[in-house]
Short mmCIF file of C-alpha atoms in Angstrom, two decimals:
data_model
loop_
_atom_site.label_atom_id
_atom_site.label_comp_id
_atom_site.label_asym_id
_atom_site.label_seq_id
_atom_site.Cartn_x
_atom_site.Cartn_y
_atom_site.Cartn_z
CA MET D 1 32.16 51.97 -4.87
CA ARG D 2 30.69 52.15 -1.38
CA TYR D 3 27.17 51.51 -2.59
CA LYS D 4 28.31 48.44 -4.55
CA THR D 5 29.39 46.68 -1.34
CA LYS D 6 25.93 47.33 0.07
CA ILE D 7 23.82 46.70 -3.00
CA VAL D 8 25.41 43.49 -4.27
CA PRO D 9 24.71 41.38 -1.15
CA ALA D 10 21.20 42.84 -0.97
CA VAL D 11 20.57 41.98 -4.62
CA LEU D 12 21.92 38.45 -4.14
CA LEU D 13 19.69 37.97 -1.10
CA MET D 14 16.63 39.22 -3.00
CA LEU D 15 17.38 36.94 -5.91
CA LEU D 16 17.75 33.92 -3.62
CA MET D 17 14.50 34.69 -1.80
CA GLY D 18 12.69 35.15 -5.09
CA ALA D 19 14.06 31.90 -6.46
CA CYS D 20 13.25 29.93 -3.33
CA ALA D 21 9.68 31.17 -3.33
CA LYS D 22 9.12 30.02 -6.87
CA THR D 23 11.20 26.83 -6.88
CA PRO D 24 8.96 23.80 -6.93
CA ILE D 25 11.30 21.45 -5.05
CA THR D 26 9.76 18.01 -5.12
CA THR D 27 10.92 15.37 -2.68
CA PRO D 28 11.21 12.00 -4.33
CA VAL D 29 8.81 9.42 -2.91
CA ALA D 30 10.52 6.81 -0.76
CA PRO D 31 10.26 3.28 -2.17
CA THR D 32 7.99 1.07 -0.02
CA PRO D 33 9.76 -2.03 1.35
CA PRO D 34 8.18 -5.18 -0.13
CA GLN D 35 7.19 -6.65 3.24
CA VAL D 36 5.39 -3.40 4.13
CA GLN D 37 3.68 -3.47 0.73
CA VAL D 38 2.45 -7.02 1.35
CA ALA D 39 1.29 -6.10 4.86
CA ASN D 40 -0.67 -3.17 3.40
CA TYR D 41 -2.27 -5.46 0.79
CA VAL D 42 -3.30 -7.88 3.56
CA ASN D 43 -4.84 -4.95 5.42
CA VAL D 44 -6.83 -4.01 2.30
CA LEU D 45 -7.96 -7.64 2.09
CA ALA D 46 -9.13 -7.53 5.70
CA GLN D 47 -11.06 -4.29 5.20
CA GLY D 48 -12.83 -5.62 2.08
CA LEU D 49 -13.97 -9.02 3.39
CA PRO D 50 -16.85 -7.80 5.62
CA ALA D 51 -18.44 -5.97 2.69
CA ALA D 52 -18.09 -9.05 0.49
CA GLY D 53 -19.61 -11.20 3.21
CA ALA D 54 -22.54 -8.83 3.59
CA ALA D 55 -23.11 -8.88 -0.18
CA ILE D 56 -23.24 -12.69 -0.19
CA ILE D 57 -25.74 -12.74 2.68
CA ALA D 58 -27.86 -10.07 1.01
CA ALA D 59 -27.94 -12.12 -2.20
CA ARG D 60 -29.06 -15.20 -0.23
CA ASP D 61 -31.77 -13.27 1.60
CA ALA D 62 -32.97 -11.81 -1.70
CA GLY D 63 -33.19 -15.29 -3.18
CA THR D 64 -30.63 -14.65 -5.93
CA LEU D 65 -28.10 -17.04 -4.39
CA SER D 66 -28.99 -20.49 -3.13
CA PRO D 67 -28.10 -21.50 0.45
CA GLU D 68 -25.61 -24.05 -0.90
CA HIS D 69 -23.84 -21.50 -3.09
CA THR D 70 -23.88 -19.00 -0.22
CA ARG D 71 -22.20 -21.55 2.01
CA ALA D 72 -19.60 -22.28 -0.70
CA ALA D 73 -18.83 -18.56 -1.17
CA GLN D 74 -18.58 -18.06 2.59
CA ASN D 75 -16.17 -20.98 2.84
CA VAL D 76 -13.96 -19.39 0.19
CA MET D 77 -13.98 -16.12 2.11
CA LEU D 78 -13.11 -17.96 5.32
CA MET D 79 -10.15 -19.51 3.49
CA VAL D 80 -9.10 -16.02 2.34
CA ALA D 81 -9.34 -14.63 5.89
CA ARG D 82 -7.36 -17.51 7.41
CA THR D 83 -4.73 -17.19 4.67
CA GLY D 84 -4.48 -13.47 5.42
CA LYS D 85 -3.89 -14.18 9.10
CA GLN D 86 -1.21 -16.72 8.27
CA ILE D 87 0.51 -14.22 5.95
CA ASN D 88 0.55 -11.71 8.81
CA ALA D 89 2.05 -14.33 11.11
CA ILE D 90 4.85 -14.93 8.58
CA LEU D 91 5.48 -11.19 8.23
CA ARG D 92 5.84 -10.84 12.00
CA THR D 93 8.64 -13.41 12.17
CA THR D 94 12.26 -12.26 12.30
CA ASP D 95 13.12 -14.22 9.15
CA PRO D 96 14.73 -12.30 6.29
CA TRP D 97 12.45 -11.12 3.51
CA PRO D 98 13.51 -13.79 0.94
CA SER D 99 12.47 -16.53 3.39
CA GLN D 100 9.21 -14.77 4.23
CA LYS D 101 8.51 -14.26 0.52
CA ALA D 102 8.99 -17.95 -0.25
CA ALA D 103 6.83 -18.98 2.71
CA ILE D 104 4.00 -16.63 1.71
CA LEU D 105 4.14 -17.82 -1.90
CA MET D 106 3.94 -21.47 -0.81
CA LEU D 107 1.10 -20.64 1.59
CA ILE D 108 -1.05 -19.00 -1.08
CA LEU D 109 -0.36 -21.71 -3.68
CA THR D 110 -1.24 -24.53 -1.27
CA SER D 111 -4.22 -22.79 0.37
CA GLY D 112 -6.61 -23.88 -2.38
CA VAL D 113 -8.33 -20.48 -2.39
CA GLN D 114 -7.95 -19.84 -6.10
CA GLU D 115 -9.23 -23.28 -7.08
CA ALA D 116 -12.17 -23.03 -4.69
CA SER D 117 -13.18 -19.60 -6.01
CA LYS D 118 -13.31 -20.86 -9.59
CA VAL D 119 -16.10 -23.37 -8.88
CA LEU D 120 -18.41 -20.72 -7.44
CA PRO D 121 -21.38 -19.56 -9.50
CA PRO D 122 -20.98 -16.21 -11.30
CA SER D 123 -22.83 -14.25 -8.60
CA GLY D 124 -20.60 -15.74 -5.92
CA GLN D 125 -17.45 -15.02 -7.92
CA ALA D 126 -18.60 -11.43 -8.45
CA ALA D 127 -19.05 -10.89 -4.72
CA ILE D 128 -15.52 -12.04 -3.89
CA SER D 129 -13.79 -10.68 -7.00
CA ALA D 130 -12.34 -7.66 -5.16
CA SER D 131 -10.87 -9.89 -2.43
CA MET D 132 -9.42 -12.29 -5.01
CA ALA D 133 -7.88 -9.35 -6.88
CA VAL D 134 -6.06 -8.22 -3.73
CA LEU D 135 -4.91 -11.79 -3.05
CA ASN D 136 -3.54 -11.90 -6.59
CA GLN D 137 -1.66 -8.64 -5.92
CA ILE D 138 -0.05 -10.29 -2.89
CA LEU D 139 0.80 -13.31 -5.04
CA VAL D 140 2.52 -11.10 -7.62
CA ALA D 141 4.37 -9.19 -4.87
CA VAL D 142 5.93 -12.46 -3.63
CA GLY D 143 6.90 -13.66 -7.08
CA GLY D 144 3.90 -15.75 -8.09
CA THR D 145 1.55 -15.48 -11.06
CA PRO D 146 -2.23 -15.21 -10.61
CA MET E 1 25.25 48.68 -12.29
CA THR E 2 21.80 50.18 -11.64
CA ALA E 3 21.03 49.93 -15.36
CA LEU E 4 21.80 46.23 -15.31
CA LEU E 5 19.76 45.62 -12.17
CA PRO E 6 16.39 44.99 -13.91
CA ILE E 7 18.02 42.50 -16.24
CA ILE E 8 19.72 40.68 -13.38
CA LEU E 9 16.46 40.58 -11.41
CA ALA E 10 14.66 39.07 -14.40
CA VAL E 11 17.22 36.41 -15.31
CA ALA E 12 18.87 35.33 -12.08
CA PRO E 13 15.82 33.84 -10.26
CA LYS E 14 15.38 31.34 -13.06
CA LEU E 15 19.07 30.48 -12.85
CA PHE E 16 18.77 29.95 -9.10
CA GLN E 17 15.67 27.78 -9.63
CA PHE E 18 17.62 25.62 -12.06
CA ILE E 19 20.53 25.23 -9.63
CA LEU E 20 18.24 24.40 -6.70
CA ALA E 21 16.25 21.91 -8.80
CA ILE E 22 19.43 20.06 -9.68
CA ALA E 23 20.40 20.01 -6.03
CA ALA E 24 16.95 18.64 -5.13
CA LEU E 25 17.17 15.93 -7.77
CA LYS E 26 20.46 14.83 -6.29
CA THR E 27 18.97 14.55 -2.81
CA GLU E 28 18.97 10.93 -1.73
CA TYR E 29 16.22 9.53 0.42
CA PRO E 30 17.55 7.98 3.64
CA ASP E 31 17.23 4.20 3.78
CA LEU E 32 14.69 2.74 6.21
CA THR E 33 16.33 0.80 9.01
CA PRO E 34 15.22 -2.80 9.67
CA GLU E 35 13.62 -1.62 12.92
CA MET E 36 11.52 0.94 11.07
CA ILE E 37 10.41 -1.67 8.53
CA THR E 38 9.47 -4.04 11.37
CA ALA E 39 7.47 -1.31 13.07
CA LEU E 40 5.56 -0.57 9.86
CA VAL E 41 4.81 -4.26 9.27
CA VAL E 42 3.67 -4.81 12.86
CA ALA E 43 1.40 -1.75 12.68
CA ALA E 44 -0.25 -2.99 9.47
CA THR E 45 -0.69 -6.56 10.73
CA ASN E 46 -2.08 -5.43 14.07
CA LYS E 47 -4.70 -3.47 12.18
CA ALA E 48 -5.73 -6.38 9.95
CA ASP E 49 -5.85 -9.32 12.37
CA PRO E 50 -8.77 -8.14 14.54
CA THR E 51 -10.77 -7.48 11.36
CA PHE E 52 -10.05 -10.99 10.11
CA ASP E 53 -11.05 -12.47 13.48
CA ALA E 54 -14.30 -10.53 13.58
CA PHE E 55 -15.15 -11.55 10.01
CA ILE E 56 -14.42 -15.24 10.69
CA ALA E 57 -16.56 -15.19 13.83
CA ALA E 58 -19.46 -13.43 12.09
CA THR E 59 -19.36 -15.79 9.10
CA LEU E 60 -19.27 -18.92 11.28
CA ALA E 61 -22.16 -17.53 13.33
CA ASP E 62 -24.17 -16.95 10.16
CA GLN E 63 -23.44 -20.47 8.95
CA ALA E 64 -24.58 -21.85 12.33
CA THR E 65 -27.91 -20.02 12.04
CA HIS E 66 -28.40 -21.08 8.41
CA PRO E 67 -27.59 -24.81 8.30
CA ILE E 68 -27.69 -26.58 4.98
CA ALA E 69 -30.12 -29.48 5.00
CA PRO E 70 -28.53 -32.68 3.72
CA LYS E 71 -30.07 -33.94 0.50
#
């Protein structure tokens, strides 16, 4: 009887330690707030624009893109950059997310970026396709359709 | 008791794993406060804006050095 009072707690402790060592406890991933998600997308947009700009310039210097088309593609990318900055300015306001969301949606729809990108030649569109894809992700995140 | 010990040692860890897994599944993630969300947004935007500014400046400089001749 005496050994039972000593063994039982020891056995329970061993079992718990063994179980804890093998238990694959997974912490559920926290959902990202939508305004943080949009801010992260804008950051991705910012990081991708320099590479797209360099690709456009390289195509012009190689003679595969005319100076006029280069200028048109650069103007589209400038519109994307300025739109990104304006989105960031909206995100930094103290307005509630529904108001920010509506303002960002209106900004993108009235910026003219999507229309301007569609008139570029295929090589120009290819160079900015990654940036346009991220802009479309932002558009979807604020309730629009690309 | 000692005869049952190997059986208990074999079965009980799996039972404990099951119980702990259920407890983990029922763990709720704490909500982010508005201040934390603001801090995350500000951090992301502060990282992007200088990159946008540098890109705009570089592109305008390139356009200035490569003017398009009017036709």
